[in-house]
mmCIF file of C-alpha atoms in Angstrom:
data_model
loop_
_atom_site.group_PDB
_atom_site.id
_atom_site.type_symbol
_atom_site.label_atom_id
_atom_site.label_comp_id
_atom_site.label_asym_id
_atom_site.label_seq_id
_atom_site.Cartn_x
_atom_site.Cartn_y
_atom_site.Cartn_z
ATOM 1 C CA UNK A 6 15.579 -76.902 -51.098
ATOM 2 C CA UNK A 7 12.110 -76.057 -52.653
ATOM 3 C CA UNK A 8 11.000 -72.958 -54.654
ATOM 4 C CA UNK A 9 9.604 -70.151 -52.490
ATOM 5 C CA UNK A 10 5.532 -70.727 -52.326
ATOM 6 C CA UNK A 11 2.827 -69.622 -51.160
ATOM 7 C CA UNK A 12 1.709 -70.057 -47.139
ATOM 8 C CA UNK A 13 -0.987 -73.262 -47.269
ATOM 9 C CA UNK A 14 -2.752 -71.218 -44.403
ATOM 10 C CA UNK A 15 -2.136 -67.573 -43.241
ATOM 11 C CA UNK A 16 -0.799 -65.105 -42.824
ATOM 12 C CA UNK A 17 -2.575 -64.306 -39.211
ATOM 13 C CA UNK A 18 -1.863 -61.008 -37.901
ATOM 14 C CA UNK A 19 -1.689 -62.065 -34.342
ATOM 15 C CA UNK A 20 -0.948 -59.745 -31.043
ATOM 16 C CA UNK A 21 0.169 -56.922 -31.904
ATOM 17 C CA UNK A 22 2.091 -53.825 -29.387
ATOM 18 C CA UNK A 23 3.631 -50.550 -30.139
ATOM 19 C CA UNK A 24 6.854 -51.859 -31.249
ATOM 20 C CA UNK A 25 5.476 -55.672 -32.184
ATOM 21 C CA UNK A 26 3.530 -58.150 -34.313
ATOM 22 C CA UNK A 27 3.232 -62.173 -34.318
ATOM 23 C CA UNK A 28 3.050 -62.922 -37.639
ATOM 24 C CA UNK A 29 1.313 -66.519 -38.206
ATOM 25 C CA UNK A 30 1.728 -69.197 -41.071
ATOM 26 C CA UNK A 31 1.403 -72.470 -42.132
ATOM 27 C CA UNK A 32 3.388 -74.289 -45.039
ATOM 28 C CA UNK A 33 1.770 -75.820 -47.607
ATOM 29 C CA UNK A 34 0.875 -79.321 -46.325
ATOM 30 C CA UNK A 35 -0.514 -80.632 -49.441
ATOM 31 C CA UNK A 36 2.968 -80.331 -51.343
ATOM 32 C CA UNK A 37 4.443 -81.769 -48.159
ATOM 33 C CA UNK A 38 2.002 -84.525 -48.512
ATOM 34 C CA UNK A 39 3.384 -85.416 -52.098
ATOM 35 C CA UNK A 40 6.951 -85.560 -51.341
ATOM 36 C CA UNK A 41 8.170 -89.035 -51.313
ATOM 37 C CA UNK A 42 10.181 -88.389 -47.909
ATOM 38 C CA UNK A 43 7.935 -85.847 -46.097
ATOM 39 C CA UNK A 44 9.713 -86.542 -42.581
ATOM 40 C CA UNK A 45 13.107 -85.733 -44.174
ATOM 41 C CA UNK A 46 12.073 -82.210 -44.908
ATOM 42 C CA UNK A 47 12.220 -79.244 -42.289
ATOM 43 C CA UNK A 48 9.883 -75.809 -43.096
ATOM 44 C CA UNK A 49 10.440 -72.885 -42.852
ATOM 45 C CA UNK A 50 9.112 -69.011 -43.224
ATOM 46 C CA UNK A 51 10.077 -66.193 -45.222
ATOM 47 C CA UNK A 52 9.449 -63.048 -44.588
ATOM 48 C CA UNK A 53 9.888 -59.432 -45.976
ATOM 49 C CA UNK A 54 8.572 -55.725 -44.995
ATOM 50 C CA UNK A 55 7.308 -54.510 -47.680
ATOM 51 C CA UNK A 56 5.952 -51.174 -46.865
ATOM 52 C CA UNK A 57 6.083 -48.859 -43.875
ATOM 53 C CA UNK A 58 4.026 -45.949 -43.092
ATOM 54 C CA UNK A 59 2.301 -46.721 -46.654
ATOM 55 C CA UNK A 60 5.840 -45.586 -48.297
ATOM 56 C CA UNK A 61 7.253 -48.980 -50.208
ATOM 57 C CA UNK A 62 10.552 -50.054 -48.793
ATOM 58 C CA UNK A 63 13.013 -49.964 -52.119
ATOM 59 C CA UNK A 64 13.437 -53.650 -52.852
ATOM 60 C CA UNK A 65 17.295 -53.716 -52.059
ATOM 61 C CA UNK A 66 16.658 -51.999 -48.291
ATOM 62 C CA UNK A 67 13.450 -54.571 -47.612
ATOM 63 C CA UNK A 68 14.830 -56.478 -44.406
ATOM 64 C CA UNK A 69 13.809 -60.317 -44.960
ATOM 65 C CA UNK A 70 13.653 -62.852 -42.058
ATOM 66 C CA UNK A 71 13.454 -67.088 -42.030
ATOM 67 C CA UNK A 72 11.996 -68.224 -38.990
ATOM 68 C CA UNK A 73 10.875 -71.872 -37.944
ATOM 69 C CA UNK A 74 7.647 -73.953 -39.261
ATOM 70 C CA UNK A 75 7.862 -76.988 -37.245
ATOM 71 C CA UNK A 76 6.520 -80.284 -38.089
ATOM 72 C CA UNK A 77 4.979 -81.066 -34.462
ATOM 73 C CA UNK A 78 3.023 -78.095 -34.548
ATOM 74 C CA UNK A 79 1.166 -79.087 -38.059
ATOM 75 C CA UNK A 80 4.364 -77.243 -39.991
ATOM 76 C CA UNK A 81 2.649 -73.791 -38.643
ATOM 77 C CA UNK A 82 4.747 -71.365 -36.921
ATOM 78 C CA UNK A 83 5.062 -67.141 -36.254
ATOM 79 C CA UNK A 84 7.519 -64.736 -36.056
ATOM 80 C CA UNK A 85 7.251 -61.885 -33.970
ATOM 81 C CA UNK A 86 8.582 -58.866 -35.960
ATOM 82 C CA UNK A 87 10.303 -56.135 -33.939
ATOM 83 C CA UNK A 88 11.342 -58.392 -30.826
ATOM 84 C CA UNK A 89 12.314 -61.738 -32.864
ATOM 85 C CA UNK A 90 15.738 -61.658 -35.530
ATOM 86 C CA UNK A 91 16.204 -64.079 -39.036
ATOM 87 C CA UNK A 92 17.684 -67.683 -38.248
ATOM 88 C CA UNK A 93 21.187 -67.444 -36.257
ATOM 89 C CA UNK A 94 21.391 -63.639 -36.919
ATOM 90 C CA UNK A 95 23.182 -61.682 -34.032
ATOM 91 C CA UNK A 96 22.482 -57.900 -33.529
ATOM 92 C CA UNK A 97 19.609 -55.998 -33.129
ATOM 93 C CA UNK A 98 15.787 -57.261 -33.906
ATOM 94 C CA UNK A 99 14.280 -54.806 -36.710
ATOM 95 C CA UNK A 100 12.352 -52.035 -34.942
ATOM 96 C CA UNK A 101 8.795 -50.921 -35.460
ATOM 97 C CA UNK A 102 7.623 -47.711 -34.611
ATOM 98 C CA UNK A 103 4.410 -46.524 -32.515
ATOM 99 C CA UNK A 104 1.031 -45.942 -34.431
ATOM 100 C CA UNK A 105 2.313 -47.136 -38.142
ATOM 101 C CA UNK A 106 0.736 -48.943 -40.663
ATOM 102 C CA UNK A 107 2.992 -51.863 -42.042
ATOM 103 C CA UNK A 108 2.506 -54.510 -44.915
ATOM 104 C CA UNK A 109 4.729 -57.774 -44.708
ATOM 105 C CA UNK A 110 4.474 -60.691 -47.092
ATOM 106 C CA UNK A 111 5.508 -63.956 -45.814
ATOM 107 C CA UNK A 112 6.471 -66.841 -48.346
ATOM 108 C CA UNK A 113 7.537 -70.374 -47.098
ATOM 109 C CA UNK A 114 10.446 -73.029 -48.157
ATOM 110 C CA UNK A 115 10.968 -77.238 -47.789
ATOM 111 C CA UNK A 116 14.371 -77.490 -46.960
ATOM 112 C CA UNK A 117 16.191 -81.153 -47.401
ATOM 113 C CA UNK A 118 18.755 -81.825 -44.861
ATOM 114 C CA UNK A 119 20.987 -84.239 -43.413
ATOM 115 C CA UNK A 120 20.025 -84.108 -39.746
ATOM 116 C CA UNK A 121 18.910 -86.650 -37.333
ATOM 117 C CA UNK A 122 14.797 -86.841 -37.829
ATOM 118 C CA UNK A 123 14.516 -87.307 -34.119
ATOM 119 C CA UNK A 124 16.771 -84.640 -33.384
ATOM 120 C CA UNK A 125 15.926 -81.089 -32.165
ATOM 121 C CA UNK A 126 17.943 -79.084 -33.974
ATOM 122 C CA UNK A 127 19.471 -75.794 -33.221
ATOM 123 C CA UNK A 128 17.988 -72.735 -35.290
ATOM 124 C CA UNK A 129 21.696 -71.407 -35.657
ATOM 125 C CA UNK A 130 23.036 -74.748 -37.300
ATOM 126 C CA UNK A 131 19.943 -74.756 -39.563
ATOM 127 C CA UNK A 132 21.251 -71.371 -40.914
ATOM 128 C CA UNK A 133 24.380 -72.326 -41.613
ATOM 129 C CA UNK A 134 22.862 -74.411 -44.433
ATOM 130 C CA UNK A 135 20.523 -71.580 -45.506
ATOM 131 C CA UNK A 136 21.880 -68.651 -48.170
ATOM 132 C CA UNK A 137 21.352 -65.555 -46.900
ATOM 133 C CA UNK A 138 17.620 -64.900 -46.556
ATOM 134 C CA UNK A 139 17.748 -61.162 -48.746
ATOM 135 C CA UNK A 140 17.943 -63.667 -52.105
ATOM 136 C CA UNK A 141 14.365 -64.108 -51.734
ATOM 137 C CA UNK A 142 13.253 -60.674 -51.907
ATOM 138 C CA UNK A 143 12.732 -60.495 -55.725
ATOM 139 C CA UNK A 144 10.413 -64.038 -55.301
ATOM 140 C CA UNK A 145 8.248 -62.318 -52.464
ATOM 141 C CA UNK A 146 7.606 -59.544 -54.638
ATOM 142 C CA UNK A 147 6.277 -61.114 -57.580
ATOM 143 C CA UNK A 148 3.924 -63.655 -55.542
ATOM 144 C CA UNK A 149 0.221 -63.087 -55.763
ATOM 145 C CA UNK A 150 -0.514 -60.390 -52.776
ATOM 146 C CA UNK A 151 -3.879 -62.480 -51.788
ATOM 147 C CA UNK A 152 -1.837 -65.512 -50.872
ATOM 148 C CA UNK A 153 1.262 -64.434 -49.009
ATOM 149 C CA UNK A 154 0.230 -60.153 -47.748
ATOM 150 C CA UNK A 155 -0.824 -59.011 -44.587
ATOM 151 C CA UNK A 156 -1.018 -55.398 -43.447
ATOM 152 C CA UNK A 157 -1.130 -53.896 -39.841
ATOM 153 C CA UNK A 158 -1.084 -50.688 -37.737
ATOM 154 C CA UNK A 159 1.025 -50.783 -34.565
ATOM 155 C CA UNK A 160 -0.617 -49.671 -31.444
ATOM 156 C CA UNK A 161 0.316 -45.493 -30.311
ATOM 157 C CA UNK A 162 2.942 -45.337 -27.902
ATOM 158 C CA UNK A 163 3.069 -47.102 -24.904
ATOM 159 C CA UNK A 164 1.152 -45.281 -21.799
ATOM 160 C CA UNK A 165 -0.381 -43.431 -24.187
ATOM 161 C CA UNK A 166 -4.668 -44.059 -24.350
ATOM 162 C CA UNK A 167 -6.592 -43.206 -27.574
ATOM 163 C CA UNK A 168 -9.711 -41.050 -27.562
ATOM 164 C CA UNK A 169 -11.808 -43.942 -28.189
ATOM 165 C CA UNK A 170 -11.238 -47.157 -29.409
ATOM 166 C CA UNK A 171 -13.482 -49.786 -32.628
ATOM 167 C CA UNK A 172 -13.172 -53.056 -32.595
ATOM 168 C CA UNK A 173 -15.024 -56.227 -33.939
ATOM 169 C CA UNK A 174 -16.409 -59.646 -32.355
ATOM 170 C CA UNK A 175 -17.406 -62.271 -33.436
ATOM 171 C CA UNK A 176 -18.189 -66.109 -32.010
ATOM 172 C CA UNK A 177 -19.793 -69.519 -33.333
ATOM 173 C CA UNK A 178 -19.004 -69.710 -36.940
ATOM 174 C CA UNK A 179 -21.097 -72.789 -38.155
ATOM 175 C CA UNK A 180 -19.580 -74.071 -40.792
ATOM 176 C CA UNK A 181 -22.625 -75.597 -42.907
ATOM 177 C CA UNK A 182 -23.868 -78.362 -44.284
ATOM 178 C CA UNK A 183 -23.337 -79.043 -47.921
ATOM 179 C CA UNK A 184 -24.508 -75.623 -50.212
ATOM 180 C CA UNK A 185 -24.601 -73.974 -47.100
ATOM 181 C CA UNK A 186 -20.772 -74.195 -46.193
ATOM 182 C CA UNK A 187 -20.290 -71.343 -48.891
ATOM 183 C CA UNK A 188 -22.670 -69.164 -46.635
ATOM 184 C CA UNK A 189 -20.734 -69.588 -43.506
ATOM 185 C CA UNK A 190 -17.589 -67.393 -44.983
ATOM 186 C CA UNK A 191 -20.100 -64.568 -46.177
ATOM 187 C CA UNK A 192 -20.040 -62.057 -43.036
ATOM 188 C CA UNK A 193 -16.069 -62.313 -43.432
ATOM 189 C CA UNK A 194 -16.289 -59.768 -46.415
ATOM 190 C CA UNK A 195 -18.630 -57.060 -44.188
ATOM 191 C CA UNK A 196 -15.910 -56.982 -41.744
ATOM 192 C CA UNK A 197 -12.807 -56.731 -43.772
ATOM 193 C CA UNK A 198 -14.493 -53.942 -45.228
ATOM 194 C CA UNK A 199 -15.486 -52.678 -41.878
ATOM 195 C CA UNK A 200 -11.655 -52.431 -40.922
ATOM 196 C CA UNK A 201 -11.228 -49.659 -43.652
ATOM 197 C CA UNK A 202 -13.954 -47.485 -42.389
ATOM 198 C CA UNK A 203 -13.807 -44.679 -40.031
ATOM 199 C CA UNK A 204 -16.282 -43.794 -37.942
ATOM 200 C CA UNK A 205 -16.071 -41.071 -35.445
ATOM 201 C CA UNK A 206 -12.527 -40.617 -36.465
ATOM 202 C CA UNK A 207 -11.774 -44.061 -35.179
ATOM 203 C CA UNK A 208 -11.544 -47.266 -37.409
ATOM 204 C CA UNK A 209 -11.678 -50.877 -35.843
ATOM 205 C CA UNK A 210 -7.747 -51.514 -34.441
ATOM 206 C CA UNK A 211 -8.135 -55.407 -33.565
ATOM 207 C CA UNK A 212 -11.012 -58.458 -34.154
ATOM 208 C CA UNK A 213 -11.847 -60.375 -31.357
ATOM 209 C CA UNK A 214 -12.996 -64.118 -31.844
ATOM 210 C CA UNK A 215 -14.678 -65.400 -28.544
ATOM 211 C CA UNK A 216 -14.849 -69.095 -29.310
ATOM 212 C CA UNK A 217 -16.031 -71.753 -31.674
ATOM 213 C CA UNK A 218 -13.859 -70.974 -34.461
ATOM 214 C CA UNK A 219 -14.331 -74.168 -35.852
ATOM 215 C CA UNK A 220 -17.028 -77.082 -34.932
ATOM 216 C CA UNK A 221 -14.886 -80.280 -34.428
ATOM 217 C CA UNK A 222 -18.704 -81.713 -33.877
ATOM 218 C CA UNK A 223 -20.532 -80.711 -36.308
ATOM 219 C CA UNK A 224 -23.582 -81.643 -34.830
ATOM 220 C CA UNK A 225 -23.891 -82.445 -30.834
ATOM 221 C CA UNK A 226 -22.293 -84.965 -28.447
ATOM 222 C CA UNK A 227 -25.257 -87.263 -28.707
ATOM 223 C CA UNK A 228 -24.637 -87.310 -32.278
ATOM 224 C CA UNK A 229 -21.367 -89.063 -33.332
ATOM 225 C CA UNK A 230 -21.553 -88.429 -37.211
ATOM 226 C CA UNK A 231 -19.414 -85.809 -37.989
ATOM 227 C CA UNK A 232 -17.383 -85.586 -34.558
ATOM 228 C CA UNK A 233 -13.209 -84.895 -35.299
ATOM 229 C CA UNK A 234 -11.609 -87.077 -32.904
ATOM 230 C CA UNK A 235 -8.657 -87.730 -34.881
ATOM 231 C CA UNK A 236 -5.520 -85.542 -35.465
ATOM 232 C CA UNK A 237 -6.015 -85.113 -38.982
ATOM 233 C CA UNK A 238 -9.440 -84.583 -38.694
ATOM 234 C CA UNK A 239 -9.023 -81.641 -36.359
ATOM 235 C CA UNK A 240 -6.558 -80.464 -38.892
ATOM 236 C CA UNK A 241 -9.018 -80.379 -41.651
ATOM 237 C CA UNK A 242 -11.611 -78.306 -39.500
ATOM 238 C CA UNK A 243 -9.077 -75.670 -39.300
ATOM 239 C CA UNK A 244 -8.045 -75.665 -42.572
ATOM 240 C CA UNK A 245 -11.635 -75.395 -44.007
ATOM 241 C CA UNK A 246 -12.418 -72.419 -41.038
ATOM 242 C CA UNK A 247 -9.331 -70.331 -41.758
ATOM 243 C CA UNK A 248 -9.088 -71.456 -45.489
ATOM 244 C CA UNK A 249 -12.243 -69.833 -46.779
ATOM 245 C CA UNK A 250 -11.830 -67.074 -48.798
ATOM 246 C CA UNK A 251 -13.351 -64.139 -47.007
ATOM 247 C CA UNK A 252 -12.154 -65.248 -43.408
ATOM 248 C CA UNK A 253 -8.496 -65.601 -44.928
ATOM 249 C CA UNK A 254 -8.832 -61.953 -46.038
ATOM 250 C CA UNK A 255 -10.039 -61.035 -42.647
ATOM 251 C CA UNK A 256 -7.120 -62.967 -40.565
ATOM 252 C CA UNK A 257 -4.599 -60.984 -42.664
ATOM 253 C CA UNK A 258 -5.777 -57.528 -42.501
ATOM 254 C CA UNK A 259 -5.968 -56.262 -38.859
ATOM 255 C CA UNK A 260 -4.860 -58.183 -35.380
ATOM 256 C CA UNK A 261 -6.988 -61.071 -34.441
ATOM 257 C CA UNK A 262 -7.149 -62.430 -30.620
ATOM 258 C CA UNK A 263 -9.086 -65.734 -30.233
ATOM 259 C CA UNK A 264 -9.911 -67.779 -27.404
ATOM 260 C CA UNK A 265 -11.727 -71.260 -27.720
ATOM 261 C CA UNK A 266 -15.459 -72.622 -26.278
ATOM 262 C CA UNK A 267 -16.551 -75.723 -26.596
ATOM 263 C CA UNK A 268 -17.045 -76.855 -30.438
ATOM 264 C CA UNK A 269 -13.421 -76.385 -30.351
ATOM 265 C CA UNK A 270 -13.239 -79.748 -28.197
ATOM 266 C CA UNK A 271 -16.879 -81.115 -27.881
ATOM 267 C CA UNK A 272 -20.688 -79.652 -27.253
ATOM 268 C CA UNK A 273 -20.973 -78.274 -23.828
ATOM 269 C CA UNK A 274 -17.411 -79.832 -22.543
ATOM 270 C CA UNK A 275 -16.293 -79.749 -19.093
ATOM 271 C CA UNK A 276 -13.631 -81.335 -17.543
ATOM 272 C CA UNK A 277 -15.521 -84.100 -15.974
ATOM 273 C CA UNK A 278 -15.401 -85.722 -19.151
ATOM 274 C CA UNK A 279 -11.787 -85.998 -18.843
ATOM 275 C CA UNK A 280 -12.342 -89.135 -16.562
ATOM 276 C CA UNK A 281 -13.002 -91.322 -19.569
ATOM 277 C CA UNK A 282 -9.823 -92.520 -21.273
ATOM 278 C CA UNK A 283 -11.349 -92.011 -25.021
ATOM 279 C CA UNK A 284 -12.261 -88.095 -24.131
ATOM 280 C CA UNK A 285 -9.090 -87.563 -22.413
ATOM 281 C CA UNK A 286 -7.683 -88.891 -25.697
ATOM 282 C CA UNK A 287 -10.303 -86.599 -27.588
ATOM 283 C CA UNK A 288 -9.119 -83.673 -24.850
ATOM 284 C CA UNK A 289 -5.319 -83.400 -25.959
ATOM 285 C CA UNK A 290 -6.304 -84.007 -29.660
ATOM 286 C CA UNK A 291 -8.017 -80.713 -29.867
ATOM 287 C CA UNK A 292 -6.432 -78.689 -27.344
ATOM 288 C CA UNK A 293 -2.744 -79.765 -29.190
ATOM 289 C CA UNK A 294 -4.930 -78.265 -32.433
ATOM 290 C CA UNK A 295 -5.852 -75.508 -30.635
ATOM 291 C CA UNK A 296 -2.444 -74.399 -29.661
ATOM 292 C CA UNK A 297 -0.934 -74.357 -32.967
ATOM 293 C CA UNK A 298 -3.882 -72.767 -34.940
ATOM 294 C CA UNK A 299 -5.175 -70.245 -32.486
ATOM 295 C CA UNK A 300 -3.320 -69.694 -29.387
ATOM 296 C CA UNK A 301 0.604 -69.845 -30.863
ATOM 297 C CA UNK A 302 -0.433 -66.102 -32.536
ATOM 298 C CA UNK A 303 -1.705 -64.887 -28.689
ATOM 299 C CA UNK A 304 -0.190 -63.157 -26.316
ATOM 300 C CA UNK A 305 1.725 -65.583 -23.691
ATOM 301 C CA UNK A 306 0.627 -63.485 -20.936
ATOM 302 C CA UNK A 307 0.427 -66.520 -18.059
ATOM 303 C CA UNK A 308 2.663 -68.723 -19.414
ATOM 304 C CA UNK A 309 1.179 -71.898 -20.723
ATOM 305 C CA UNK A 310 -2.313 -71.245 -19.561
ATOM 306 C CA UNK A 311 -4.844 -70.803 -22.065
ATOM 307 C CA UNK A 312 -6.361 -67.021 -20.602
ATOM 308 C CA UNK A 313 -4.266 -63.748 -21.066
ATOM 309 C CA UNK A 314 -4.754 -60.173 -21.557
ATOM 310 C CA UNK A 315 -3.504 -57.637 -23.433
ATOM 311 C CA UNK A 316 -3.492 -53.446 -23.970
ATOM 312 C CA UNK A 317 -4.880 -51.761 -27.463
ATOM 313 C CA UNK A 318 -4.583 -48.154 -27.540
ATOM 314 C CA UNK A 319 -4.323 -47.728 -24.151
ATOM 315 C CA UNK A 320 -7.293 -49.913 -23.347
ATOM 316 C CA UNK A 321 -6.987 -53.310 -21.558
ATOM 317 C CA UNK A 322 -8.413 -56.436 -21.684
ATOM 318 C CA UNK A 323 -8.365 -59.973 -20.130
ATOM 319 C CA UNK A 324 -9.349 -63.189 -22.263
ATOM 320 C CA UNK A 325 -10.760 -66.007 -20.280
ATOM 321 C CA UNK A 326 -10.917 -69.621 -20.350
ATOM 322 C CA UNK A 327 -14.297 -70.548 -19.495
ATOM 323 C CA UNK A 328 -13.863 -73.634 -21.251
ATOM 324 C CA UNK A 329 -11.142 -75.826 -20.386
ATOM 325 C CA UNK A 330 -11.546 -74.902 -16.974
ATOM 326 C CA UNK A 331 -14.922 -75.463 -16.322
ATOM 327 C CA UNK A 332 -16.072 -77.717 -13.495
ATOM 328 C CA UNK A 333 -20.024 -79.056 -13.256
ATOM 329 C CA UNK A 334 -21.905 -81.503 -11.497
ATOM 330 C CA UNK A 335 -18.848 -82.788 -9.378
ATOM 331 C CA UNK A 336 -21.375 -83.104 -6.156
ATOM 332 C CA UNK A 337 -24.387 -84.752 -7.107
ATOM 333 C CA UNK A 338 -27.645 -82.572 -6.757
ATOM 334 C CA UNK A 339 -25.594 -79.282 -5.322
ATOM 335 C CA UNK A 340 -24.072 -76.421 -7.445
ATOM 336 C CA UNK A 341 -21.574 -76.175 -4.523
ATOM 337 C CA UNK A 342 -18.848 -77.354 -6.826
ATOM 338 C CA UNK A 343 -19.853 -76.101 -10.059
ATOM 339 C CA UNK A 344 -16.737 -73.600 -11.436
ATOM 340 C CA UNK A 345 -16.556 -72.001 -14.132
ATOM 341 C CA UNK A 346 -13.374 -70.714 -13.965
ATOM 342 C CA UNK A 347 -11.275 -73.431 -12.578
ATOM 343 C CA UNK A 348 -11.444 -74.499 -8.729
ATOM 344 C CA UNK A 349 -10.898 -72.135 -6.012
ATOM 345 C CA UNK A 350 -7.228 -71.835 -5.183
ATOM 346 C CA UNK A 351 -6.140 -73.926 -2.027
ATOM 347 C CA UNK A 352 -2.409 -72.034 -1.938
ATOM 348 C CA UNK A 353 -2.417 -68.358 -2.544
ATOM 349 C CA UNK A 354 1.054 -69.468 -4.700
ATOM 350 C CA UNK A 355 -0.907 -70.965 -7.068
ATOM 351 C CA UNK A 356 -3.778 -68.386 -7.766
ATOM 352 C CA UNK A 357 -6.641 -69.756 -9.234
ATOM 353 C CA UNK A 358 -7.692 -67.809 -12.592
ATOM 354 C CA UNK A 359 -10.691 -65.693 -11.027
ATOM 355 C CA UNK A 360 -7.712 -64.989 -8.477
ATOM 356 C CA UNK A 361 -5.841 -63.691 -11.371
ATOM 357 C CA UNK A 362 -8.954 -61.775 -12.831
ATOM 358 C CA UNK A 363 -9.509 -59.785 -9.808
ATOM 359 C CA UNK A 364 -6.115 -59.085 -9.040
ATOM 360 C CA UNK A 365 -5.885 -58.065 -13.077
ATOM 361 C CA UNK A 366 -8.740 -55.649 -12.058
ATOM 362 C CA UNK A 367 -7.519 -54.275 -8.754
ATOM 363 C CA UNK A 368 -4.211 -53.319 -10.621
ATOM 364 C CA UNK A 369 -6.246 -51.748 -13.761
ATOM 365 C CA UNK A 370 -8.064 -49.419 -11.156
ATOM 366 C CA UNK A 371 -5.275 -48.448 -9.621
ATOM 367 C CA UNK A 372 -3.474 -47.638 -12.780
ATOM 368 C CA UNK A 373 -6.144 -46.391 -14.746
ATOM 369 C CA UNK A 374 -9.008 -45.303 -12.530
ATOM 370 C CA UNK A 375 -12.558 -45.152 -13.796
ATOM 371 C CA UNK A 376 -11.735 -46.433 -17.248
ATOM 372 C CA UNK A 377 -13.103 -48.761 -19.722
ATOM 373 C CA UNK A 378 -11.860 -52.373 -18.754
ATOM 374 C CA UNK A 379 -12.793 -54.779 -21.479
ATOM 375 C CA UNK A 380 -13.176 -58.608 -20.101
ATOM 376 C CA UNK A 381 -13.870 -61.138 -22.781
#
């Protein structure tokens, strides 16, 4: 078993409730990279409460959890604290309370073990091999805050709505060519600070990022140079997005809800591409990318579809997938069967996702009346 280290990526404060938060890391790949048996190693998280309420949790009270960092997923994994217990623990999950600030640190560990490579094994017999996670409590604490911290504020009760409600957006983050890369990260720092400012008694409770978190083409389709179309080159677009310093501040100080567009995949993609065996291959490349760097810390509202929605304060929203879903030029010379999201339904068993959207709304109305309904 390795030293405790540092997260290679994250935390990410993911979705967050009244009594939750998906807490999202990544394990160090690069030290992964060096060992001389990589594929014999298993990752894992650690992680600790350190502060509730901004009170500090004495160190030998701090609950500490190990949860799963799994090697088909890029080694990246969360744990959602409040609903979710340590490896092969029984009992009761640890409980957050309504409308409370919380700061976590999460460290990770490269565990050697004699299981089967190919086998999928259970989270309770990995435990059995693990000491009990509290002995890492005294390594979390001394480990460099900017690496490892994240901080959070539950949302008030549920059923209960806010007076208002601040939150930030953002889309399209161009990552730059050569000196300009540094330049990309800058508006990062603004809105970190941002979070800690109250305006109108209300400071920002979530950030929303509305697609193109990363440019797997860094150009266009018609121009090939700088197109990912490889796993690890998809990997390395992420790494470099959610890397940078300022946007690794950001993702670790407030709840972040993504959703992809098309420089996630490929300029101005729609699924007619599909057809062609090479973007089909390009297709599951970056949507398999996709999953484990910016959906896996979602909600999981619809299952495994990409859209969901979600309540803040009292105030909901639905996230669309105007991407994946998109259908153009099908019939040649009509806009008959252009969709943009997904074809109409032909079995109301199988809604199709405007289906969903205005069924989402209908039920919102209902429940809330002449509210704000955010729609993203």
């Amino acid at each position: 078993m390795s030293s405790l280290r540092a997260p290679g990526l994250g935390p990410i404060v993911g979705h967050t409730t009244d009594r939750s938060c998906r807490l999202w890391v990544q394990a160090p790949l690069g030290e992964l990279a060096k060992a001389e048996s990589e594929e014999d190693r298993r990752s894992l998280g650690v992680l600790v409460v350190m502060a509730r309420a901004g009170l500090e949790i004495p160190p030998a009270q701090r609950p500490v959890f190990y949860f799963r960092l799994r090697r088909e997923f890029d080694r990246t994994g969360t744990f959602v604290l409040g609903e979710e217990r340590s490896l092969g623990e029984r009992g009761e999950p640890y409980l957050l309370e309504p409308d409370t600030e919380y700061r976590v640190r999460i460290g990770t560990l490269a565990l050697d073990d004699n299981f089967d490579n190919d086998a999928r094994v259970a989270s309770d017999a990995l435990a059995d091999v693990l000491p009990t996670p509290q002995v890492w409590a005294a390594a979390l604490d001394r480990m460099p805050a900017d690496e490892c911290e994240a901080s959070f504020r539950t949302n008030p009760p549920a059923g209960a709505c806010a007076e208002g409600l601040a939150f930030l957006v953002g889309s399209c983050r161009y990552p730059g060519l050569l000196w300009k890369r540094k330049e990309s990260d800058q508006i990062f720092g603004p809105m970190t600070e941002e979070l800690q400012i109250e305006r109108g008694g209300q400071r920002p409770r979530l950030t929303l990022m509305v697609g193109d978190q990363i440019y797997a083409d860094t150009f266009n389709v018609m121009i090939p140079v700088g197109l990912a179309d490889t796993h690890a080159e998809f990997n390395d677009r992420y790494q470099r997005a959610f890397g940078s310093l300022n946007m690794r501040r950001l993702l670790r100080s407030a709840p972040n809800y993504m959703i992809l567009d098309d420089h996630e995949i490929e300029d101005n993609w729609c699924q007619s591409r599909i057809r062609s065996p090479n973007k089909k291959l390009l297709f599951n490349l970056a949507i398999g990318a996709y999953l484990s760097y910016q959906w896996s810390h979602g909600p999981r509202t619809y299952g495994l579809r990409l859209y969901y929605d979600f309540e803040t304060a009292g105030y909901p929203f639905f996230v669309l997938d105007t991407r994946t879903q998109r259908y153009i030029d099908d019939v040649p010379d009509s806009l008959a069967d252009n969709h943009l999201l997904g074809r109409p339904s032909l079995d109301p068993e199988e809604p199709s996702q405007l289906d969903i959207l205005c069924d989402w709304l209908v039920a919102q109305q209902h429940r809330r009346g002449n509210a704000p309904k955010f729609i993203v």
